[in-house]
CSV table of C-alpha atoms and ligand atoms in Angstrom, one decimal:
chain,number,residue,atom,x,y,z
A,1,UNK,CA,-22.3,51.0,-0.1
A,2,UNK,CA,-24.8,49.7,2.7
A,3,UNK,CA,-25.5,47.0,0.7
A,4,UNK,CA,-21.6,46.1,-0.3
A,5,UNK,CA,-20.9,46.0,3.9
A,6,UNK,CA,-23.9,44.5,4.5
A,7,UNK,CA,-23.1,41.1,1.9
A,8,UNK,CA,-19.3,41.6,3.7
A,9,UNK,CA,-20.5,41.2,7.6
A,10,UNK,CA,-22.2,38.3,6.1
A,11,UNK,CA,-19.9,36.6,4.0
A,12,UNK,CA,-16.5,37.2,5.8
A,13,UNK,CA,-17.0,34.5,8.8
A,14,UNK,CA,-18.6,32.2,5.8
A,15,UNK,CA,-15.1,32.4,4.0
A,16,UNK,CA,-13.4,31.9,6.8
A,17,UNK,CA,-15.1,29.3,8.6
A,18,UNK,CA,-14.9,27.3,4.7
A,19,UNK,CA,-10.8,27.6,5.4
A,20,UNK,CA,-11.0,26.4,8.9
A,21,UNK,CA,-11.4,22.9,10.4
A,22,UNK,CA,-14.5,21.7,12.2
A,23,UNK,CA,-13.8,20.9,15.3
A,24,UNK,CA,-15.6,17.8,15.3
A,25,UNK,CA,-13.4,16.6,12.5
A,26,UNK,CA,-11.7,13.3,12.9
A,27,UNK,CA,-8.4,13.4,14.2
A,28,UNK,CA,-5.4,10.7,13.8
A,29,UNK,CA,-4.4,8.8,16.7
A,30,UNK,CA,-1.6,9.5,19.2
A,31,UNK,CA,0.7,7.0,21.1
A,32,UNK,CA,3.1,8.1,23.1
A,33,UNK,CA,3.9,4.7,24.5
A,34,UNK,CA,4.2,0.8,23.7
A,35,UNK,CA,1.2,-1.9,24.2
A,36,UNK,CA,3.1,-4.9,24.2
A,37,UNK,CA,4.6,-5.9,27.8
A,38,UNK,CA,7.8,-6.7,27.9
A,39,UNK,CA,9.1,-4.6,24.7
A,40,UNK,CA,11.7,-1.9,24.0
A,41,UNK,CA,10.7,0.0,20.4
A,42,UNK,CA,13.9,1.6,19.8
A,43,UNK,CA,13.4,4.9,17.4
A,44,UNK,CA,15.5,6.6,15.2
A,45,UNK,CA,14.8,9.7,14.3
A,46,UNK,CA,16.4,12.5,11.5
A,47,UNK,CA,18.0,9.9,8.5
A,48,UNK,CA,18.7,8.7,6.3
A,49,UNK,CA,22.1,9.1,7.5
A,50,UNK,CA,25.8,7.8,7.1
A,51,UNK,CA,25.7,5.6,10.1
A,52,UNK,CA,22.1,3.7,9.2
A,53,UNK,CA,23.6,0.8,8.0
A,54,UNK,CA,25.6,0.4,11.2
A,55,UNK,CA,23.0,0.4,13.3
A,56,UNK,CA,21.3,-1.8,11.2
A,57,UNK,CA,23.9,-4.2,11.7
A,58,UNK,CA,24.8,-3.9,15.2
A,59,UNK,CA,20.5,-4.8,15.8
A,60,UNK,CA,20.3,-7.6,13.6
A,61,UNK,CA,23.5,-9.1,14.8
A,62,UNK,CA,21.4,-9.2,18.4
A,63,UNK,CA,18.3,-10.3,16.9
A,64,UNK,CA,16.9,-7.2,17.6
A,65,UNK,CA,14.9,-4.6,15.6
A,66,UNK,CA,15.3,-0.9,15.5
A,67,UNK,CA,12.1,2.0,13.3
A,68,UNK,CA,13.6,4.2,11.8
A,69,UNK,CA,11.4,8.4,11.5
A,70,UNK,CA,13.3,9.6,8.0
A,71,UNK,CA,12.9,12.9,6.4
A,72,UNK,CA,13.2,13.6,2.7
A,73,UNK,CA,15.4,16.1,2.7
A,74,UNK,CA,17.3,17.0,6.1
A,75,UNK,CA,20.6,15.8,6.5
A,76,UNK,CA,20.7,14.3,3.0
A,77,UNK,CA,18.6,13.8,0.1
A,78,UNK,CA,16.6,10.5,0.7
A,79,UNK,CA,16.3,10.1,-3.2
A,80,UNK,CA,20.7,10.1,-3.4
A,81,UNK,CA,22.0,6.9,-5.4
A,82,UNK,CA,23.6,6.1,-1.8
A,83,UNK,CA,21.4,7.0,0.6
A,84,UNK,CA,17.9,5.3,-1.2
A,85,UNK,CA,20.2,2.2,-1.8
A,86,UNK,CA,21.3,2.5,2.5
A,87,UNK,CA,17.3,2.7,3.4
A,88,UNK,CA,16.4,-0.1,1.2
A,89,UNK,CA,19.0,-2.0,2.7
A,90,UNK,CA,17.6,-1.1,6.0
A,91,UNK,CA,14.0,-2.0,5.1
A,92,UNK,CA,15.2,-5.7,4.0
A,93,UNK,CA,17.1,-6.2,7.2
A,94,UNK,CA,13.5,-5.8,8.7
A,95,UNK,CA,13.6,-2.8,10.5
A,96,UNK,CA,10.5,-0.2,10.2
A,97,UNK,CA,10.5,2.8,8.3
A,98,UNK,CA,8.5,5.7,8.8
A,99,UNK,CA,7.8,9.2,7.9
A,100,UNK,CA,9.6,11.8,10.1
A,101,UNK,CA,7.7,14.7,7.6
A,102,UNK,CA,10.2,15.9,4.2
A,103,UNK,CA,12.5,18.4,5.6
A,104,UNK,CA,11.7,18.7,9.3
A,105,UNK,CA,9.3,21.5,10.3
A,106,UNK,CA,7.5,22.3,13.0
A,107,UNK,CA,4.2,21.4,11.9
A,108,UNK,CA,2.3,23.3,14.3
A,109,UNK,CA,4.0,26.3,12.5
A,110,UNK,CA,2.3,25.8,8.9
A,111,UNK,CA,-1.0,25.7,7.2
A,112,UNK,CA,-2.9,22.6,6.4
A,113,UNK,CA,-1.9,22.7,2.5
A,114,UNK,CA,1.3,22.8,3.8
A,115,UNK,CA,1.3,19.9,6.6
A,116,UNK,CA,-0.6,17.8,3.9
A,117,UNK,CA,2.6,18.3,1.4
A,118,UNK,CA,5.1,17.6,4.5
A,119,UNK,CA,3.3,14.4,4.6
A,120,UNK,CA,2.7,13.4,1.4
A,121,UNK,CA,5.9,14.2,-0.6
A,122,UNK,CA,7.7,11.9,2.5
A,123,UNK,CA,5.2,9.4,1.8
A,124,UNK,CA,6.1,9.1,-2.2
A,125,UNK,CA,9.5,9.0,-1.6
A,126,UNK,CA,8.8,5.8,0.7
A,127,UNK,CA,6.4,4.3,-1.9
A,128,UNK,CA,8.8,5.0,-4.8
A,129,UNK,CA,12.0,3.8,-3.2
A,130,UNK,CA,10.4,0.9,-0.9
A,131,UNK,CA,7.4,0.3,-2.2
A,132,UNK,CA,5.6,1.0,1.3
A,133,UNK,CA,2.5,2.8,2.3
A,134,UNK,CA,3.9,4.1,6.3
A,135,UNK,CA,1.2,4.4,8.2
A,136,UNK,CA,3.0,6.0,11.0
A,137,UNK,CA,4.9,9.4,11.5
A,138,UNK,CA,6.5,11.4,14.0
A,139,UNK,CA,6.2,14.8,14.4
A,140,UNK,CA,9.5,16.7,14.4
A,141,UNK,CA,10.1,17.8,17.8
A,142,UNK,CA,7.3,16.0,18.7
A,143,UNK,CA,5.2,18.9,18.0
A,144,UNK,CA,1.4,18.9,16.8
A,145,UNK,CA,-1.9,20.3,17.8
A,146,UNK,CA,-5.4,19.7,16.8
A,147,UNK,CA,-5.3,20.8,13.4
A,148,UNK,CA,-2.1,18.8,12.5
A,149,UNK,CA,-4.1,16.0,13.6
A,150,UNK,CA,-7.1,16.5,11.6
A,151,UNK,CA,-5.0,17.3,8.3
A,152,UNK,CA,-3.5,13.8,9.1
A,153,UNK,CA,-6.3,12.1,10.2
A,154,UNK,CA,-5.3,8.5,8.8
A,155,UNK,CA,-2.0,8.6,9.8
A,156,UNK,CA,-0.7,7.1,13.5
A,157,UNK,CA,1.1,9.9,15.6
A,158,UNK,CA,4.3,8.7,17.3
A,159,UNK,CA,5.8,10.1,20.1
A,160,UNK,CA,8.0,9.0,22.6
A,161,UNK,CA,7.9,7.9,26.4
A,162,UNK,CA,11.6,8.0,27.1
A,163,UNK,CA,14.2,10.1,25.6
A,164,UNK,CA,18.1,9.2,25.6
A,165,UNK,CA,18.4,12.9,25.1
A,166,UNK,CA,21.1,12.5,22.3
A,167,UNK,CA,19.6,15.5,20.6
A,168,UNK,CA,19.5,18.0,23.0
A,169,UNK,CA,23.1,17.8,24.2
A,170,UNK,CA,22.9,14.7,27.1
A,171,UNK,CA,26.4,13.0,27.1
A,172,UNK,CA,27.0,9.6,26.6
A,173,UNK,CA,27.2,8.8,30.2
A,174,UNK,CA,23.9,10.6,30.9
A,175,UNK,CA,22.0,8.8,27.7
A,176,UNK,CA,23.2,5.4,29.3
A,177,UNK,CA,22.3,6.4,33.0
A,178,UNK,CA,18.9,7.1,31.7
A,179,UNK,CA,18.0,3.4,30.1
A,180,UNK,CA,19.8,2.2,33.3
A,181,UNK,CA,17.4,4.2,35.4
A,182,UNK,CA,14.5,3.0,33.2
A,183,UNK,CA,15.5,-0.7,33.4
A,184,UNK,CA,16.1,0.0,37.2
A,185,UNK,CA,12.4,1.5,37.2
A,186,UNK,CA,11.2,-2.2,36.0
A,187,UNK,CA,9.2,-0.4,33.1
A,188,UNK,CA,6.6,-2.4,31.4
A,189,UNK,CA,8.0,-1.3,27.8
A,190,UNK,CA,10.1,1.5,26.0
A,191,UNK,CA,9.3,3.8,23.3
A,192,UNK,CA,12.9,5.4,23.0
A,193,UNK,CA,13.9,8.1,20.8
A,194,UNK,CA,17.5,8.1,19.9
A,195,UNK,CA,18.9,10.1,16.3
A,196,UNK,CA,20.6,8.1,14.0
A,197,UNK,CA,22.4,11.4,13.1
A,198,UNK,CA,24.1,11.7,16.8
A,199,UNK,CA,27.5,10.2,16.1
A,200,UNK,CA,28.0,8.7,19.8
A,201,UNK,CA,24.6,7.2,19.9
A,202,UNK,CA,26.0,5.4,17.2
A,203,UNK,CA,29.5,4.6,18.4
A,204,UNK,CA,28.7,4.1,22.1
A,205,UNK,CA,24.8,4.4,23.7
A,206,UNK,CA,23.2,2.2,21.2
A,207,UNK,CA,25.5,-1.1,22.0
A,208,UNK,CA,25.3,0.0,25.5
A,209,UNK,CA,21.4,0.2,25.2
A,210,UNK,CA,21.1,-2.9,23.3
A,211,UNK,CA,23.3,-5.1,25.7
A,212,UNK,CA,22.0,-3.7,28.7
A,213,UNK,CA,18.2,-4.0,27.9
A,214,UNK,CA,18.7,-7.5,26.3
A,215,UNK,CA,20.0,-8.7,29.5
A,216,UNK,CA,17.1,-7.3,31.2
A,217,UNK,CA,15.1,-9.6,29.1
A,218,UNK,CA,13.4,-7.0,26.9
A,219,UNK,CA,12.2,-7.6,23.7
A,220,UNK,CA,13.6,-5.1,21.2
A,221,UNK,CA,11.0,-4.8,18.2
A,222,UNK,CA,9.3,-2.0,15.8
A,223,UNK,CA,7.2,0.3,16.9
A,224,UNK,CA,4.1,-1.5,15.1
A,225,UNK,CA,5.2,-4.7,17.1
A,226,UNK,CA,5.5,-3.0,20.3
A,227,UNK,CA,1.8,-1.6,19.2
A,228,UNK,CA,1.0,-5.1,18.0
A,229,UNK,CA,-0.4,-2.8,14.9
A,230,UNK,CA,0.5,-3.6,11.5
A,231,UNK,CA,3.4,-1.4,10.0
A,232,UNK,CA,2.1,0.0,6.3
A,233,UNK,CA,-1.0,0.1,4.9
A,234,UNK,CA,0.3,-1.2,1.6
A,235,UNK,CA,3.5,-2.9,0.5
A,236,UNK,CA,4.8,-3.4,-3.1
A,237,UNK,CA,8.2,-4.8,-4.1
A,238,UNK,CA,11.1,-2.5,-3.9
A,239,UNK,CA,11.0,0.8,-6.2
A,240,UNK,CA,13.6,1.2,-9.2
A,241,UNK,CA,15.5,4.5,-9.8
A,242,UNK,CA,13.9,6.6,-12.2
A,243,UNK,CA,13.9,10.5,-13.6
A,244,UNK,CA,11.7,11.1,-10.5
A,245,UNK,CA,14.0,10.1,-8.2
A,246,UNK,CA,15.6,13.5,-6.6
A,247,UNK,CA,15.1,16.6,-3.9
A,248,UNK,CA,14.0,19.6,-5.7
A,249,UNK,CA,16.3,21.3,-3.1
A,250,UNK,CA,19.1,20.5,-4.5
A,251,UNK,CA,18.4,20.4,-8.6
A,252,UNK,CA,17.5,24.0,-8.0
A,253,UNK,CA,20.6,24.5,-6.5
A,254,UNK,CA,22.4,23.5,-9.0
B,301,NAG,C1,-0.3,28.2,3.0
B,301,NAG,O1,1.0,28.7,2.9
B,301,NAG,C2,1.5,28.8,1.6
B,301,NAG,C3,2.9,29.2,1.7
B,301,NAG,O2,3.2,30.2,2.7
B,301,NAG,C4,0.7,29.8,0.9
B,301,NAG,O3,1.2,30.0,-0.4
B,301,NAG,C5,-0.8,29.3,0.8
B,301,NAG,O4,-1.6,30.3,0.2
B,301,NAG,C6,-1.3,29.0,2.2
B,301,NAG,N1,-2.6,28.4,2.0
B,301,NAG,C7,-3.6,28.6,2.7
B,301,NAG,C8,-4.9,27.9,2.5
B,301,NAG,O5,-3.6,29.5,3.6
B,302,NAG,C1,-5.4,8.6,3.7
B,302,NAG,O1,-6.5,9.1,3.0
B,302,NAG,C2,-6.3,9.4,1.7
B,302,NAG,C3,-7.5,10.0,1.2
B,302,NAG,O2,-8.7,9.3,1.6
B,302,NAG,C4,-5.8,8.2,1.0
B,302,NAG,O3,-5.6,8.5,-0.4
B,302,NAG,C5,-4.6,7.6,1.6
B,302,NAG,O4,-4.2,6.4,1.0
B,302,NAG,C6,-4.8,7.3,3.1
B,302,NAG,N1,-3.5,7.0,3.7
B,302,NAG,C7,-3.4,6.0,4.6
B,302,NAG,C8,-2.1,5.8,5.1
B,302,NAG,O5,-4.3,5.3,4.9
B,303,NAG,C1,9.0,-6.2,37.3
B,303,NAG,O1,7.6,-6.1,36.8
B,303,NAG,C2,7.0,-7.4,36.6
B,303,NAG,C3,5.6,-7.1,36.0
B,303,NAG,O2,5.6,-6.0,35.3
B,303,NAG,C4,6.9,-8.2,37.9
B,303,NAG,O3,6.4,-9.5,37.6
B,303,NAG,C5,8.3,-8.3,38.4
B,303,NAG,O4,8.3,-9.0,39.7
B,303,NAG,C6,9.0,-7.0,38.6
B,303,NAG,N1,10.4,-7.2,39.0
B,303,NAG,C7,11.0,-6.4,40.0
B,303,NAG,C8,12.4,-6.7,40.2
B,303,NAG,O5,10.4,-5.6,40.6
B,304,NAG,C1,29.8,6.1,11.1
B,304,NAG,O1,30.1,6.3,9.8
B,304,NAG,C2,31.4,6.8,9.6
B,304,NAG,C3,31.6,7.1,8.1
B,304,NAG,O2,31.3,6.0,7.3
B,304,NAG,C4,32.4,5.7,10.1
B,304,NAG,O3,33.7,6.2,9.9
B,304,NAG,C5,32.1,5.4,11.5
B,304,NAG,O4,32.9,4.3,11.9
B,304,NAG,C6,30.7,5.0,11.7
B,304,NAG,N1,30.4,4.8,13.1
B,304,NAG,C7,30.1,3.6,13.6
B,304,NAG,C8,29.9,3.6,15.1
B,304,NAG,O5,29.9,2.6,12.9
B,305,ZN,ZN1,13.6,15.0,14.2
């Protein structure tokens, strides 16, 4: 019995330090803000979603460009006959597509085989429906800590350095007040989070936004311009539907 506790004092902080992450461990990087002077990276965050295509439009027709932070499975199943056919239209109008996780946790709230699978399965539905590698993701709600860095430690955090507030409840009039005060501010760049999901951001901040910042004589590009990085770390032509193609969400549901 000595013995048995004895190997256990030993052995229990050797288990558990196996389980846990050094320290020391590489971590990915975090950018809160743009690099490029003169740029406006305008963020979308929550999609794929019903509107996409319109903002799509509305950027290209102002030679602008828009990133889009998708989830797998949030507001609709990325892998849906419409929806994968609305993001690859999207990624051929030029905007940026990255991973916003597969179904939106807080990633500070899970384990690392957990956070790994958030990532990946996001990432295979990108590869399989655009053919891209994305080397950049947000964190839902912006949230991460050390450990969520070192499970990801070749990915490129995102976060934000001005919020139009669409998702916590700011009205049109304040979203638009707040790139007026940023334009009044004379910033150096943007990194503005917006949701494609907000139906007003849609319908009334975003043309705003766009017109307003234009006129200012900001560039509006991709977050991997506005980083002057380079967007994916591999890119293949556009994926074909397959049996593969769905949510497991919903199949089960069924
Ligand atoms: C992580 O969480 C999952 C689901 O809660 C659990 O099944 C798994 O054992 C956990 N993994 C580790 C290494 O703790
Ligand atoms: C991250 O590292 C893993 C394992 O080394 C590799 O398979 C994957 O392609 C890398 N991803 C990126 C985006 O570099
Ligand atoms: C805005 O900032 C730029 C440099 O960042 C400067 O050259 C310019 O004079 C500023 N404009 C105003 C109105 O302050
Ligand atoms: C958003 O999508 C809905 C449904 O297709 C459409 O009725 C609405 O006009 C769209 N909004 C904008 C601003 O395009
Ligand atoms: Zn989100």
């Amino acid at each position: 019995m000595l013995r048995l506790v004895h190997t256990l004092v030993f052995l229990l902080p050797a288990l558990f330090l196996a389980h846990s992450i050094k320290a020391s461990a590489p971590k990915a990087a975090v950018y809160t803000g743009c690099k490029v002077p003169n740029t406006v990276a305008l963020t979308f965050d929550d999609g794929p979603y019903i509107n996409q295509t319109d903002i799509s439009k509305m950027l290209v027709e102002k030679g602008a460009k828009g990133t889009f932070f998708v989830n797998g499975y949030n507001y609709e199943c990325i892998y849906g006959k419409k929806v994968a056919a609305r993001l690859q239209a999207t990624y051929n109008a030029g905007h940026q597509i990255c991973s916003h996780t597969w179904d939106h946790p807080d990633l500070t709230d899970l384990n690392a085989t957990e956070i790994q699978a958030e990532s990946d399965k996001i990432d295979v539905a990108l590869q399989k429906i655009l053919g891209i590698t994305t080397q950049f993701i947000r964190p839902p709600y912006g949230s991460y800590n050390n450990m969520v860095r070192q499970v990801l430690s070749n990915k490129t955090f995102i976060i934000w350095d001005f919020d139009s507030g669409d998702s916590v409840g700011a009205s049109v009039q304040e979203s638009e007040n707040a790139y007026d005060q940023a334009i009044a501010g004379n910033v150096t760049s943007l990194l503005a989070l917006n949701h494609e999901t907000e139906k007003t951001t849609v319908s009334d901040v975003l043309p705003y936004a766009i017109n307003k910042l234009q006129a200012a004589g900001y560039n509006l590009v991709t977050v991997a311009e506005c980083l002057g990085m380079a967007p994916y770390t591999s890119v293949e032509p556009l994926g074909q539907r397959d049996a593969t193609w769905f949510c497991p969400e919903e199949r089960s549901g069924d």
